Short mmCIF file of C-alpha atoms in Angstrom, two decimals:
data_model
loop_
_atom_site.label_atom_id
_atom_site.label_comp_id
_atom_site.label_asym_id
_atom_site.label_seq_id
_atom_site.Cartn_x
_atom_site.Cartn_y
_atom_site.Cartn_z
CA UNK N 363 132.77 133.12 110.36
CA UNK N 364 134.51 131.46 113.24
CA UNK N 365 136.13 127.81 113.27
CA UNK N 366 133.27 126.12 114.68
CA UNK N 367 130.63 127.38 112.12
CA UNK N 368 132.95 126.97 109.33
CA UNK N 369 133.18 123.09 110.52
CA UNK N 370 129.74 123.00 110.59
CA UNK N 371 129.03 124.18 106.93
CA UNK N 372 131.75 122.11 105.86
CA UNK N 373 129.55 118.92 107.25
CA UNK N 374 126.80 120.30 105.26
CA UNK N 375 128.54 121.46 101.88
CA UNK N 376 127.81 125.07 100.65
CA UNK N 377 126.19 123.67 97.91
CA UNK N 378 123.18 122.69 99.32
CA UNK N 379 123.24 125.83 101.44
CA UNK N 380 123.20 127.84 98.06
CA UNK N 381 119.70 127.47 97.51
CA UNK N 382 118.81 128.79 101.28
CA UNK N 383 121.39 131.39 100.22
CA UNK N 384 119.44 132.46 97.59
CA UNK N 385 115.58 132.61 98.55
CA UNK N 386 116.37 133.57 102.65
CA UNK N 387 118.72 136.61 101.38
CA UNK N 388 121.17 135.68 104.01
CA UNK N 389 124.09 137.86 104.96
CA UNK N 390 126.10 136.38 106.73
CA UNK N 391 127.09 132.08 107.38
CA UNK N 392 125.65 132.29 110.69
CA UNK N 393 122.23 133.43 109.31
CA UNK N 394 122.64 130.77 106.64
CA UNK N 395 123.29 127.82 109.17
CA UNK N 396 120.25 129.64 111.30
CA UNK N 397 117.76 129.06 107.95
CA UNK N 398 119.44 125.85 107.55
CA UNK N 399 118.16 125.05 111.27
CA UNK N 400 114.62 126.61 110.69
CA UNK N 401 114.28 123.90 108.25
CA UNK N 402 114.91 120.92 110.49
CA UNK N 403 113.06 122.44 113.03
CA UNK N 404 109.86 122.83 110.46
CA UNK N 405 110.42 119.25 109.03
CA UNK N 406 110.71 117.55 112.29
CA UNK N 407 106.94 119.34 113.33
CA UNK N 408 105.91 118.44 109.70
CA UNK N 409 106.80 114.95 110.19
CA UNK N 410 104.99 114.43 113.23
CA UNK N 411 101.87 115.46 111.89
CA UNK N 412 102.29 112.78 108.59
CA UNK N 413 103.03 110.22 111.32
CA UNK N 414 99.41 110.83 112.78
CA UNK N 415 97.71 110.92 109.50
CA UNK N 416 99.37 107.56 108.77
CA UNK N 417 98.77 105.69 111.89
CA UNK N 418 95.32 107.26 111.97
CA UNK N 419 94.52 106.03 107.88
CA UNK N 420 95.89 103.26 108.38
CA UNK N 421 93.83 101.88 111.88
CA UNK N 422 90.81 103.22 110.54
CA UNK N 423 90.93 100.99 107.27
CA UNK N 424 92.31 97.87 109.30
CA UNK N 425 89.33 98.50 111.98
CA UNK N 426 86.48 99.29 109.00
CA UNK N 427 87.56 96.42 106.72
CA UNK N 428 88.29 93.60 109.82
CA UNK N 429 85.13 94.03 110.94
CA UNK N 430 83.30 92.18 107.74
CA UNK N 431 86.62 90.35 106.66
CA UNK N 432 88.74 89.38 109.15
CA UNK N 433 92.48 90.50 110.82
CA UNK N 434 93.60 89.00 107.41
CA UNK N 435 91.31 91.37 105.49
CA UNK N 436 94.30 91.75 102.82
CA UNK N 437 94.86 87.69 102.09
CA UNK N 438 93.71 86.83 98.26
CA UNK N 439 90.96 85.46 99.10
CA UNK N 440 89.28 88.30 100.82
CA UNK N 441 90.28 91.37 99.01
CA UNK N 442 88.52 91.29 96.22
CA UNK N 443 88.26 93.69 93.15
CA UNK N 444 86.21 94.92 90.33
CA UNK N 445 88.53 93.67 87.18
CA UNK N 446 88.55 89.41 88.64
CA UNK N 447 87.82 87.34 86.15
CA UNK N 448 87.62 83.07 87.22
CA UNK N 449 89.24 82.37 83.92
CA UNK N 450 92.63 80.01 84.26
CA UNK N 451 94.82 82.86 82.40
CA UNK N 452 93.32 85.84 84.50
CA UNK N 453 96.34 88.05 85.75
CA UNK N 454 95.35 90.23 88.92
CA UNK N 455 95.67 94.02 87.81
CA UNK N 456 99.55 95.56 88.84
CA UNK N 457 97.46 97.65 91.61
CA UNK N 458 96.21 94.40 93.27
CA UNK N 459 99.34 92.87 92.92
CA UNK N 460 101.08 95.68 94.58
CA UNK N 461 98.73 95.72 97.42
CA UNK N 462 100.07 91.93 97.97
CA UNK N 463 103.00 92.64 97.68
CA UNK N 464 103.54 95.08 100.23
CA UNK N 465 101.99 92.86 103.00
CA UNK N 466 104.02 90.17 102.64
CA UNK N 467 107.06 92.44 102.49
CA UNK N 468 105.61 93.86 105.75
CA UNK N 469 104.99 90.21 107.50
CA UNK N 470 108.45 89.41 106.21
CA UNK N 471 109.34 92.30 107.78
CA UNK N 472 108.15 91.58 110.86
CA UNK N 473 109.65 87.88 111.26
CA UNK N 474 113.12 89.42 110.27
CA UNK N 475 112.58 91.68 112.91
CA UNK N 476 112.23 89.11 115.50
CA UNK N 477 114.95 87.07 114.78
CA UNK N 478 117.30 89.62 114.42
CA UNK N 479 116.12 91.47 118.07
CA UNK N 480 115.45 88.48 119.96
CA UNK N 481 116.68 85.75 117.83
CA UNK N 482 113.53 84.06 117.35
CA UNK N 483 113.02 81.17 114.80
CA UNK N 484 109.89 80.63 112.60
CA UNK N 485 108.11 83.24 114.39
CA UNK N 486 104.64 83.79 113.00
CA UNK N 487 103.61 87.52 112.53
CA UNK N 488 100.49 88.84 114.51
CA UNK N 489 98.25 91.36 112.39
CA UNK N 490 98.81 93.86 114.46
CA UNK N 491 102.50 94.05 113.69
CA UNK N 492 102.00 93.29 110.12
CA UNK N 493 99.50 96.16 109.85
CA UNK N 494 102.29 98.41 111.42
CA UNK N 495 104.73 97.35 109.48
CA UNK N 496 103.30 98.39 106.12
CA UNK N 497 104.56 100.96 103.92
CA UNK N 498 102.67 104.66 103.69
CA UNK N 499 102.54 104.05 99.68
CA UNK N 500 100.13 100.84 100.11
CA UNK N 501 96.76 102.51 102.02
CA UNK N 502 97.28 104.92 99.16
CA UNK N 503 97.27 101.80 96.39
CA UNK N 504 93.94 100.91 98.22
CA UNK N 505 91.97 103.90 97.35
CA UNK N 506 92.42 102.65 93.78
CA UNK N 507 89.60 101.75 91.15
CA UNK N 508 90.05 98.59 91.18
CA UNK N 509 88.62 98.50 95.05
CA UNK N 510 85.24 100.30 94.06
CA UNK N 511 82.01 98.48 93.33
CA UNK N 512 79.67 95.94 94.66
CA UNK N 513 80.89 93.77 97.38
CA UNK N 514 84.36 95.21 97.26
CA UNK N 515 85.86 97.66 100.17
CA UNK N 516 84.33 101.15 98.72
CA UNK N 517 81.84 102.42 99.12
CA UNK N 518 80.77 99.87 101.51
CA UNK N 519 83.38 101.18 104.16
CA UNK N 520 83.77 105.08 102.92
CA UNK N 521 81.50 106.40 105.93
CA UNK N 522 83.35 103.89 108.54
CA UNK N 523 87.47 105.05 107.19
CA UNK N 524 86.24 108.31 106.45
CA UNK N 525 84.01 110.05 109.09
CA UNK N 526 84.94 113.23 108.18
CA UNK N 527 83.33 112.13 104.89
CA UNK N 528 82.44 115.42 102.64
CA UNK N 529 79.06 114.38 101.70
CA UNK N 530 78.71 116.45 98.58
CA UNK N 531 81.42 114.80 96.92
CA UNK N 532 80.77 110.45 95.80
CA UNK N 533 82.54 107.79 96.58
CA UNK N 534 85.04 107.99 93.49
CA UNK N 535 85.13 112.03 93.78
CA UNK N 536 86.33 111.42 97.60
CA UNK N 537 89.08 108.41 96.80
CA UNK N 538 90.48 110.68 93.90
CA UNK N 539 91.33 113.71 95.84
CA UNK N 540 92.39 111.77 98.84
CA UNK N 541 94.60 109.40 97.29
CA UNK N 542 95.63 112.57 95.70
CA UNK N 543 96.36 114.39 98.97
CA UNK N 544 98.09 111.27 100.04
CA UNK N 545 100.60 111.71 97.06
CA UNK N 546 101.14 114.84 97.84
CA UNK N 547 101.90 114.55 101.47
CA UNK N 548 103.74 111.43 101.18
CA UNK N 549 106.31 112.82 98.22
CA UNK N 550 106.50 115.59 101.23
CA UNK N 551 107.65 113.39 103.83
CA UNK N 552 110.15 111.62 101.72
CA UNK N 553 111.82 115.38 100.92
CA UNK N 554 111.76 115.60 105.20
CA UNK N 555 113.35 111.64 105.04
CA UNK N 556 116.16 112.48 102.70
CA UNK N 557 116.76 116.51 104.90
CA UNK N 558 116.02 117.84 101.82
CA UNK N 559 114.64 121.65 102.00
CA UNK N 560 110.77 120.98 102.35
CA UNK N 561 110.01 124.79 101.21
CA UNK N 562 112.08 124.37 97.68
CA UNK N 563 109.37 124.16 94.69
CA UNK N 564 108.72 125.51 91.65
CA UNK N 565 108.37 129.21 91.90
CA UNK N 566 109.48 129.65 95.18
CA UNK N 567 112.03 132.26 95.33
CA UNK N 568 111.92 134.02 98.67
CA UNK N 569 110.96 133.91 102.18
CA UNK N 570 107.75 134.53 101.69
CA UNK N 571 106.66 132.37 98.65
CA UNK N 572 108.26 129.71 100.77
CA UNK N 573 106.08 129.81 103.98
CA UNK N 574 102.97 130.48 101.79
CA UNK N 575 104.01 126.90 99.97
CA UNK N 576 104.24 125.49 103.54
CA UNK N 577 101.16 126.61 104.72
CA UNK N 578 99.22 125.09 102.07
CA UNK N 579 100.55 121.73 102.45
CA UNK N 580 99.80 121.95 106.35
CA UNK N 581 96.43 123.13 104.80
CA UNK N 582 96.29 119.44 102.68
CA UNK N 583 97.08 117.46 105.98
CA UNK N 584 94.78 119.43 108.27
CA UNK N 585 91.68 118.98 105.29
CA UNK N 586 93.19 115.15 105.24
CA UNK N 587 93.10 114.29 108.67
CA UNK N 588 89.46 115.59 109.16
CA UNK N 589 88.30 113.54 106.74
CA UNK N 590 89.41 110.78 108.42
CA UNK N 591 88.11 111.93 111.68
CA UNK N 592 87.28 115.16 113.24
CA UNK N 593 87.71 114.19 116.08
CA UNK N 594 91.34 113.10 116.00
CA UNK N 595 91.88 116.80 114.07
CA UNK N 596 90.08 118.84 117.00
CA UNK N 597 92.92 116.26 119.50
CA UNK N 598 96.25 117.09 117.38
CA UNK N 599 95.06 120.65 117.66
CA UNK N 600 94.57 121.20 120.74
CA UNK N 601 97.86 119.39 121.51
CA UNK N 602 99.38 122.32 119.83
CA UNK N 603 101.11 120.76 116.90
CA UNK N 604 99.26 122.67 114.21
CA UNK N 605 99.29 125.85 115.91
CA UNK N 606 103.03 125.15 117.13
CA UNK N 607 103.50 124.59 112.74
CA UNK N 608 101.55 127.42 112.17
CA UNK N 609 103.60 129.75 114.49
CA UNK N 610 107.19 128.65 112.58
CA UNK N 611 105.80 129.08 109.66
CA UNK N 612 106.18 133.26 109.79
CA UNK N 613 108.84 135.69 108.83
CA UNK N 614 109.53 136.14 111.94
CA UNK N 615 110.00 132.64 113.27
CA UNK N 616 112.60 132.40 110.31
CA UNK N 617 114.32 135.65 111.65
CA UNK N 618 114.61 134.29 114.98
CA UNK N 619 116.74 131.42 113.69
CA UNK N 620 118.61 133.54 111.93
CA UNK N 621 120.15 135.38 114.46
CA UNK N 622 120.76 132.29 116.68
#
């Protein structure tokens, strides 16, 4: 291996090249830095497309709930759910305290933001911004329980966030497996976050078990995505990020990287 590649792994630590080691059958430290590569390459197209399913959960909740409740849909006095009781001792559920939480950690967010970019004082969030500053984790808290029934968000809005809507399965059947999804793809991005390698998993121990784990989470975000909207699927599509994914995701995409 020459000097420069050698400096290279050193700045990435043979250990955590062992495991690419391992399932890519390497032979050499230039094919291992190449695997290495293939996975930032993969992550960074896998990343994109949880960006869009965020953005596009997200604005299609804030648009669906607004419209009956308000910009402010997520104050205490409009999000209601099923478990409120008017009694003086009632405690609101952990869920629906989490789901407060998180705003006002996002509106706090948003003021700190300000002040420390343009050094404004007492600035007062719009919703926009606060919407966009939210964590993933709390859209997924609001496909909980504790949000079904009458008068509360589902399944009032189910048809409106979801237009993709499967309509065999019922409202609870529907929030279950994509909260579920949501877990799943979310626990994903945070492996891409930390440059962790997104193929690793239980059972995975070559080349090929690894892009056939892949595929079916790009599988879970494609299903995702069209149940929020078809539409917006049929667009990322035929921008070429799936089939751009789809096309790295191959033995010989890996083998290409491998002899860079």
């Amino acid at each position: 291996m020459d000097q420069n590649l050698s400096k290279i792994v050193d700045l990435i630590s043979l250990e955590r090249l062992k495991s690419y080691e391992q399932v890519f059958d390497t032979k050499s430290e230039n094919e291992l830095l190449g695997v290495y590569f293939w996975n930032i390459h993969i992550s960074s197209l896998f990343f994109k497309l949880s960006t869009i399913i965020e953005v596009s959960l997200r604005n299609s909740m804030h648009n669906a709930f607004s419209t009956k409740m308000g910009n402010t849909w997520w104050q205490i006095s409009k999000l209601h759910y099923s478990s409120y009781s008017a009694t003086p001792d009632h405690k609101a559920p952990e869920v629906v305290r989490d789901v407060r939480g998180y705003f006002k950690a996002a509106r706090n967010t948003v003021i700190r933001d300000k002040k420390e970019r343009y050094n404004l004082e007492l600035y007062i969030p719009q919703d926009p911004e606060v919407i966009s500053a939210t964590v993933f984790y709390v859209w997924e808290l609001l496909l909980d329980k504790e949000f079904v029934g009458n008068n509360l968000i589902w399944p009032a809005n189910l048809s409106k966030v979801f237009k993709g809507w499967p309509k065999d399965k019922n409202a609870s059947e529907l929030l279950q497996i994509v909260r579920d999804d949501l877990k799943s793809i979310r626990d994903f991005r945070n492996r891409i976050s930390h440059n962790e390698p997104i193929w690793k998993a239980y059972g995975v121990t070559d080349d090929s078990l690894a892009i056939d784990y892949l595929v079916k989470k790009l599988s879970t975000m494609e299903n995702i995505l069209k149940v929020i909207s078809p539409d917006k699927r049929k667009f990322v599509e035929a921008k070429g990020l799936i089939n751009e994914i789809k096309a790295s995701l191959t033995t010989t995409a890996i083998a290409s990287f491998k002899s860079f």
